[in-house]
Short mmCIF file of C-alpha atoms and ligand atoms in Angstrom, two decimals:
data_model
loop_
_atom_site.label_atom_id
_atom_site.label_comp_id
_atom_site.label_asym_id
_atom_site.label_seq_id
_atom_site.Cartn_x
_atom_site.Cartn_y
_atom_site.Cartn_z
CA UNK A 1 29.51 -25.55 -7.44
CA UNK A 2 28.39 -23.61 -4.38
CA UNK A 3 25.60 -24.93 -2.20
CA UNK A 4 23.20 -22.70 -0.31
CA UNK A 5 24.33 -24.09 3.05
CA UNK A 6 27.89 -22.89 2.33
CA UNK A 7 26.64 -19.30 2.63
CA UNK A 8 25.87 -19.84 6.32
CA UNK A 9 22.80 -20.76 8.31
CA UNK A 10 21.18 -17.33 8.21
CA UNK A 11 21.64 -16.81 4.47
CA UNK A 12 20.21 -20.26 3.81
CA UNK A 13 17.23 -19.49 6.03
CA UNK A 14 16.66 -16.10 4.35
CA UNK A 15 16.94 -17.53 0.82
CA UNK A 16 14.48 -20.33 1.56
CA UNK A 17 12.01 -17.95 3.20
CA UNK A 18 12.21 -15.59 0.20
CA UNK A 19 11.82 -18.44 -2.30
CA UNK A 20 8.65 -19.61 -0.54
CA UNK A 21 7.41 -16.02 -0.20
CA UNK A 22 8.04 -15.30 -3.88
CA UNK A 23 6.11 -18.42 -4.87
CA UNK A 24 3.26 -17.47 -2.53
CA UNK A 25 3.15 -13.93 -3.93
CA UNK A 26 3.18 -15.22 -7.49
CA UNK A 27 0.33 -17.60 -6.76
CA UNK A 28 -1.92 -14.93 -5.26
CA UNK A 29 -0.77 -11.82 -7.15
CA UNK A 30 -3.90 -11.91 -9.35
CA UNK A 31 -6.03 -11.52 -6.23
CA UNK A 32 -4.22 -8.34 -5.19
CA UNK A 33 -6.87 -5.99 -6.57
CA UNK A 34 -8.91 -4.16 -3.98
CA UNK A 35 -6.11 -1.94 -2.79
CA UNK A 36 -6.16 -0.46 0.67
CA UNK A 37 -4.55 2.93 1.03
CA UNK A 38 -2.37 3.36 4.10
CA UNK A 39 -2.09 6.55 6.14
CA UNK A 40 0.74 7.73 3.84
CA UNK A 41 -1.52 6.99 0.82
CA UNK A 42 0.74 4.14 -0.38
CA UNK A 43 -1.10 0.97 -1.39
CA UNK A 44 -1.17 -2.28 0.54
CA UNK A 45 -2.81 -5.47 -0.66
CA UNK A 46 -3.78 -8.94 0.42
CA UNK A 47 -0.40 -10.12 -0.89
CA UNK A 48 1.61 -7.76 1.37
CA UNK A 49 -0.24 -8.98 4.45
CA UNK A 50 -0.17 -12.69 3.59
CA UNK A 51 3.56 -12.65 2.86
CA UNK A 52 4.39 -10.73 6.04
CA UNK A 53 2.29 -13.15 8.11
CA UNK A 54 3.99 -16.25 6.70
CA UNK A 55 7.56 -14.91 6.83
CA UNK A 56 7.13 -13.47 10.33
CA UNK A 57 5.61 -16.70 11.61
CA UNK A 58 8.51 -18.78 10.25
CA UNK A 59 11.19 -16.37 11.44
CA UNK A 60 9.64 -16.49 14.92
CA UNK A 61 10.25 -20.24 14.91
CA UNK A 62 13.66 -20.26 13.20
CA UNK A 63 15.17 -17.19 14.90
CA UNK A 64 13.02 -16.67 18.00
CA UNK A 65 15.40 -14.19 19.62
CA UNK A 66 15.77 -11.86 16.66
CA UNK A 67 13.41 -8.89 16.37
CA UNK A 68 11.69 -8.29 13.04
CA UNK A 69 11.33 -4.80 11.58
CA UNK A 70 8.83 -4.97 8.75
CA UNK A 71 6.86 -2.53 6.64
CA UNK A 72 3.30 -3.56 7.50
CA UNK A 73 1.41 -3.95 10.75
CA UNK A 74 -1.92 -5.50 11.62
CA UNK A 75 -3.76 -2.36 12.76
CA UNK A 76 -5.71 -1.83 9.53
CA UNK A 77 -6.62 -5.52 9.39
CA UNK A 78 -7.95 -5.47 12.97
CA UNK A 79 -10.50 -2.84 12.04
CA UNK A 80 -14.00 -4.33 11.74
CA UNK A 81 -14.34 -2.75 8.30
CA UNK A 82 -11.49 -5.01 7.07
CA UNK A 83 -13.27 -8.29 7.90
CA UNK A 84 -13.57 -9.48 4.31
CA UNK A 85 -9.94 -8.65 3.56
CA UNK A 86 -8.78 -10.37 6.75
CA UNK A 87 -10.53 -13.59 5.84
CA UNK A 88 -8.93 -13.53 2.37
CA UNK A 89 -5.50 -12.93 3.93
CA UNK A 90 -6.04 -15.88 6.27
CA UNK A 91 -7.05 -18.10 3.36
CA UNK A 92 -3.95 -17.12 1.37
CA UNK A 93 -1.51 -17.46 4.29
CA UNK A 94 -2.89 -20.82 5.43
CA UNK A 95 -1.84 -22.49 2.21
CA UNK A 96 1.75 -21.99 3.43
CA UNK A 97 1.16 -22.00 7.18
CA UNK A 98 -1.93 -24.11 7.93
CA UNK A 99 -1.65 -23.39 11.66
CA UNK A 100 -2.47 -19.69 11.28
CA UNK A 101 -5.89 -18.45 12.37
CA UNK A 102 -7.21 -14.90 12.74
CA UNK A 103 -5.50 -14.10 16.03
CA UNK A 104 -2.18 -15.79 15.34
CA UNK A 105 -2.03 -14.25 11.87
CA UNK A 106 -2.50 -10.73 13.24
CA UNK A 107 0.06 -11.44 15.96
CA UNK A 108 2.53 -12.69 13.35
CA UNK A 109 2.07 -9.55 11.24
CA UNK A 110 2.55 -7.40 14.35
CA UNK A 111 5.86 -9.11 15.08
CA UNK A 112 7.11 -6.74 12.39
CA UNK A 113 6.96 -3.90 14.93
CA UNK A 114 10.22 -5.07 16.48
CA UNK A 115 12.97 -2.72 17.57
CA UNK A 116 15.81 -2.06 15.14
CA UNK A 117 18.55 -2.60 17.73
CA UNK A 118 21.98 -4.26 17.63
CA UNK A 119 20.68 -7.26 15.70
CA UNK A 120 17.42 -7.57 13.75
CA UNK A 121 15.83 -8.75 10.51
CA UNK A 122 14.13 -6.28 8.21
CA UNK A 123 11.40 -7.33 5.78
CA UNK A 124 9.58 -5.70 2.92
CA UNK A 125 6.78 -8.20 2.29
CA UNK A 126 6.09 -6.65 -1.11
CA UNK A 127 8.55 -4.08 -2.40
CA UNK A 128 7.04 -2.44 -5.46
CA UNK A 129 3.35 -2.94 -4.66
CA UNK A 130 2.57 -0.46 -7.42
CA UNK A 131 4.61 -2.58 -9.82
CA UNK A 132 2.72 -5.70 -8.77
CA UNK A 133 -0.60 -3.98 -9.49
CA UNK A 134 0.64 -2.60 -12.83
CA UNK A 135 2.03 -5.92 -14.09
CA UNK A 136 5.61 -4.69 -13.50
CA UNK A 137 8.35 -5.95 -11.21
CA UNK A 138 8.00 -6.47 -7.48
CA UNK A 139 10.07 -8.39 -4.94
CA UNK A 140 10.03 -9.78 -1.43
CA UNK A 141 13.10 -8.60 0.52
CA UNK A 142 14.66 -9.76 3.79
CA UNK A 143 17.93 -8.71 5.42
CA UNK A 144 19.80 -9.37 8.64
CA UNK A 145 21.37 -6.24 10.15
CA UNK A 146 24.01 -6.54 12.89
CA UNK A 147 25.56 -3.44 14.47
CA UNK A 148 24.26 -1.26 11.67
CA UNK A 149 25.73 -3.40 8.87
CA UNK A 150 23.83 -5.74 6.60
CA UNK A 151 25.19 -9.28 7.00
CA UNK A 152 22.66 -11.22 4.91
CA UNK A 153 20.30 -10.10 2.16
CA UNK A 154 17.79 -12.12 0.16
CA UNK A 155 15.46 -10.81 -2.54
CA UNK A 156 12.71 -13.06 -3.89
CA UNK A 157 11.86 -11.99 -7.45
CA UNK A 158 8.65 -13.62 -8.77
CA UNK A 159 8.71 -11.94 -12.18
CA UNK A 160 12.38 -11.27 -12.87
CA UNK A 161 14.22 -13.05 -15.62
CA UNK A 162 18.01 -12.72 -15.90
CA UNK A 163 19.70 -13.24 -19.24
CA UNK A 164 22.36 -15.41 -17.61
CA UNK A 165 19.62 -17.64 -16.20
CA UNK A 166 18.56 -18.94 -19.60
CA UNK A 167 15.24 -17.14 -19.68
CA UNK A 168 13.70 -18.77 -16.60
CA UNK A 169 11.31 -16.47 -14.75
CA UNK A 170 11.70 -16.00 -11.00
CA UNK A 171 14.53 -16.47 -8.57
CA UNK A 172 16.12 -15.38 -5.33
CA UNK A 173 19.19 -13.15 -5.16
CA UNK A 174 21.01 -14.00 -1.94
CA UNK A 175 24.16 -12.48 -0.45
CA UNK A 176 26.13 -13.14 2.72
CA UNK A 177 28.87 -10.72 3.74
CA UNK A 178 32.20 -12.03 2.52
CA UNK A 179 30.61 -14.97 0.71
CA UNK A 180 29.41 -13.39 -2.50
CA UNK A 181 26.09 -12.79 -4.17
CA UNK A 182 24.15 -15.57 -5.86
CA UNK A 183 21.07 -16.29 -7.96
CA UNK A 184 18.89 -19.27 -7.13
CA UNK A 185 16.19 -20.05 -9.72
CA UNK A 186 12.70 -20.35 -8.20
CA UNK A 187 12.04 -23.56 -10.06
CA UNK A 188 15.13 -25.08 -8.45
CA UNK A 189 18.63 -25.70 -9.74
CA UNK A 190 22.14 -24.62 -8.93
CA UNK A 191 23.24 -21.29 -7.52
CA UNK A 192 24.97 -19.10 -10.06
CA UNK A 193 27.22 -16.17 -9.10
CA UNK A 194 26.00 -12.60 -9.55
CA UNK A 195 28.72 -10.24 -10.83
CA UNK A 196 28.44 -6.56 -11.71
CA UNK A 197 29.25 -5.44 -15.25
CA UNK A 198 32.66 -4.01 -16.13
CA UNK A 199 31.30 -0.92 -17.92
CA UNK A 200 33.68 1.96 -17.23
CA UNK A 201 32.61 4.47 -19.88
CA UNK A 202 29.77 6.57 -18.42
CA UNK A 203 28.36 7.10 -21.92
CA UNK A 204 27.65 3.37 -22.08
CA UNK A 205 26.05 3.20 -18.62
CA UNK A 206 22.66 1.52 -18.38
CA UNK A 207 20.89 3.36 -15.57
CA UNK A 208 18.09 1.73 -13.58
CA UNK A 209 15.47 4.00 -12.02
CA UNK A 210 12.03 3.86 -10.39
CA UNK A 211 8.95 3.84 -12.55
CA UNK A 212 7.12 6.00 -10.00
CA UNK A 213 7.94 9.70 -10.39
CA UNK A 214 6.85 10.30 -6.80
CA UNK A 215 9.55 7.92 -5.48
CA UNK A 216 12.51 9.49 -7.24
CA UNK A 217 12.89 12.72 -9.21
CA UNK A 218 13.13 11.97 -12.93
CA UNK A 219 14.36 15.50 -13.64
CA UNK A 220 17.46 14.97 -11.53
CA UNK A 221 17.99 11.58 -13.12
CA UNK A 222 17.97 13.20 -16.56
CA UNK A 223 20.39 15.90 -15.39
CA UNK A 224 22.90 13.28 -14.19
CA UNK A 225 22.46 11.17 -17.33
CA UNK A 226 23.09 14.27 -19.46
CA UNK A 227 26.21 15.16 -17.42
CA UNK A 228 27.52 11.63 -17.88
CA UNK A 229 26.60 11.58 -21.56
CA UNK A 230 24.57 8.38 -21.16
CA UNK A 231 23.30 7.21 -24.51
CA UNK A 232 20.94 4.36 -23.70
CA UNK A 233 17.52 5.27 -22.27
CA UNK A 234 17.07 4.56 -18.55
CA UNK A 235 15.78 1.15 -17.44
CA UNK A 236 12.58 2.01 -15.55
CA UNK A 237 11.73 -0.74 -13.09
CA UNK A 238 9.93 -1.06 -9.77
CA UNK A 239 11.40 -2.39 -6.53
CA UNK A 240 14.77 -3.87 -5.58
CA UNK A 241 14.59 -5.87 -8.81
CA UNK A 242 16.72 -2.89 -9.92
CA UNK A 243 19.40 -3.83 -7.39
CA UNK A 244 19.40 -7.39 -8.71
CA UNK A 245 19.82 -6.04 -12.26
CA UNK A 246 22.93 -4.09 -11.18
CA UNK A 247 24.30 -7.11 -9.27
CA UNK A 248 23.72 -9.32 -12.31
CA UNK A 249 25.50 -6.89 -14.64
CA UNK A 250 22.31 -6.16 -16.59
CA UNK A 251 22.36 -2.53 -15.45
CA UNK A 252 25.39 -0.46 -14.43
CA UNK A 253 23.91 2.19 -12.19
CA UNK A 254 20.92 2.86 -9.99
CA UNK A 255 20.00 6.23 -8.53
CA UNK A 256 17.30 7.42 -6.19
CA UNK A 257 16.58 11.13 -5.82
CA UNK A 258 14.15 11.69 -2.96
CA UNK A 259 11.46 14.32 -3.14
CA UNK A 260 11.08 16.77 -0.24
CA UNK A 261 12.48 15.38 3.01
CA UNK A 262 11.79 11.72 2.27
CA UNK A 263 14.21 9.26 3.86
CA UNK A 264 14.52 5.73 2.52
CA UNK A 265 13.06 2.90 4.61
CA UNK A 266 15.68 0.33 5.66
CA UNK A 267 13.66 -2.56 4.15
CA UNK A 268 13.74 -0.85 0.75
CA UNK A 269 17.56 -0.81 0.65
CA UNK A 270 19.20 -3.31 3.03
CA UNK A 271 18.99 -6.55 1.06
CA UNK A 272 19.60 -4.78 -2.24
CA UNK A 273 22.71 -3.00 -0.97
CA UNK A 274 24.42 -6.21 0.16
CA UNK A 275 23.42 -8.09 -3.01
CA UNK A 276 25.15 -5.36 -5.05
CA UNK A 277 28.23 -5.02 -2.83
CA UNK A 278 28.86 -8.76 -2.71
CA UNK A 279 28.55 -8.84 -6.51
CA UNK A 280 31.43 -6.35 -6.70
CA UNK A 281 29.41 -3.12 -6.76
CA UNK A 282 29.32 -0.01 -4.58
CA UNK A 283 26.41 1.58 -2.73
CA UNK A 284 26.35 5.04 -1.13
CA UNK A 285 23.97 7.93 -0.68
CA UNK A 286 24.00 10.96 -3.01
CA UNK A 287 26.84 12.48 -0.95
CA UNK A 288 29.02 9.38 -1.32
CA UNK A 289 28.47 8.23 2.26
CA UNK A 290 27.83 4.59 3.11
CA UNK A 291 24.23 3.75 4.01
CA UNK A 292 23.92 3.71 7.81
CA UNK A 293 21.48 1.02 8.94
CA UNK A 294 21.89 1.85 12.64
CA UNK A 295 19.42 4.75 12.73
CA UNK A 296 16.07 2.99 13.13
CA UNK A 297 13.39 2.26 10.54
CA UNK A 298 14.56 5.00 8.20
CA UNK A 299 17.97 5.88 6.76
CA UNK A 300 17.84 9.26 8.46
CA UNK A 301 21.56 10.04 8.03
CA UNK A 302 21.48 9.38 4.27
CA UNK A 303 19.85 11.26 1.42
CA UNK A 304 19.06 9.22 -1.69
CA UNK A 305 20.97 6.25 -3.07
CA UNK A 306 23.64 5.65 -5.71
CA UNK A 307 24.53 2.07 -6.52
CA UNK A 308 26.98 1.17 -9.24
CA UNK A 309 29.20 -1.48 -10.70
CA UNK A 310 32.02 0.30 -8.70
CA UNK A 311 33.87 1.52 -11.78
CA UNK A 312 31.30 4.22 -12.52
CA UNK A 313 30.91 5.42 -8.93
CA UNK A 314 33.43 8.27 -9.06
CA UNK A 315 32.09 9.60 -12.34
CA UNK A 316 28.59 9.68 -10.86
CA UNK A 317 29.88 11.42 -7.74
CA UNK A 318 31.53 14.10 -9.88
CA UNK A 319 28.38 14.53 -11.98
CA UNK A 320 26.26 14.86 -8.85
CA UNK A 321 28.64 17.39 -7.33
CA UNK A 322 28.21 19.54 -10.42
CA UNK A 323 24.44 19.49 -10.23
CA UNK A 324 22.39 21.43 -7.71
CA UNK A 325 20.62 19.05 -5.41
P1 AMP B 1 10.51 1.79 -6.34
O1 AMP B 1 9.73 0.67 -6.87
O2 AMP B 1 11.98 1.66 -6.53
O3 AMP B 1 9.98 3.11 -6.78
O4 AMP B 1 10.39 1.75 -4.76
C1 AMP B 1 9.28 1.24 -4.12
C2 AMP B 1 9.36 1.67 -2.68
O5 AMP B 1 9.41 3.06 -2.56
C3 AMP B 1 8.15 1.26 -1.90
O6 AMP B 1 8.35 0.00 -1.33
C4 AMP B 1 8.03 2.32 -0.83
O7 AMP B 1 8.47 1.85 0.43
C5 AMP B 1 8.98 3.40 -1.28
N1 AMP B 1 8.34 4.71 -1.27
C6 AMP B 1 7.08 5.01 -0.95
N2 AMP B 1 6.88 6.34 -1.02
C7 AMP B 1 8.05 6.90 -1.39
C8 AMP B 1 8.47 8.23 -1.63
N3 AMP B 1 7.66 9.26 -1.51
N4 AMP B 1 9.75 8.42 -2.00
C9 AMP B 1 10.58 7.37 -2.15
N5 AMP B 1 10.22 6.09 -1.94
C10 AMP B 1 8.98 5.84 -1.56
MG1 MG B 2 9.08 -1.20 -0.20
#
């Protein structure tokens, strides 16, 4: 039996933070309505802000020297028009961190503006906000990046149920480089290892893909599935819950085909990539290059994502090469 503390101090810290964050999100997810559109038109809710405030506040205490690079910032909440939302965020965050008040909460959220330098944490307080609002999957994701490589990844999954976990709902997928990838049930209990599936016949591949057509091109997904001869329909799921499905062997492949010049945000991929790799899988961009986490808040040197159980990676690469991108 493996204990959380055997994965190292930082992985233990990340897993505990994501377990608490997933529980917080699950408790307040019903209050998420009243969406606030950001400048890029993507939604942000009370839950995103409350989770970022709590995680940032705790990281500031536990790892005071490490910068945090997170998706949200406090600017919209500082606007006088957001008064009512701000007071709801404070109420939600205080249940976890009673010391937070208006000013310290906004400061905590703004800690997420840290520099992605030689060593930093990256946080997506709610990955899959659209999934949360739709009743689908969403996760809370945290990763430690050192010299452009992910060393620790933890994904809190409030609504995910893995077959191997006996039907329990909710858990944290946690990986530490060289120490494997693990599932920790939210209701407590032992860590169980995450292992990718051994599917090697592309026709049998179960392919995970975004629900949102605007996040990844479904047409290109269908072209690759046709080239591979995939028989099962794709598994459409929001957030890095998809990465956990691949790591757990419940899906074999995951692909992301960006529209226009979109580049993936590091917090949407870092934790998920390590969770898959440490479970025996492979993660690259659409050109077969490793994801380069040394280029700031976006993966500007990579286009798209392919994650697999390893065995199917070459077949996908060949299928992609034969299809116009
Ligand atoms: P998914 O649930 O896999 O579709 O991914 C959700 C994430 O996609 C969100 O957390 C966003 O950061 C990210 N996202 C937002 N807009 C786009 C876009 N235009 N293309 C790709 N990803 C996006
Ligand atoms: Mg996200």
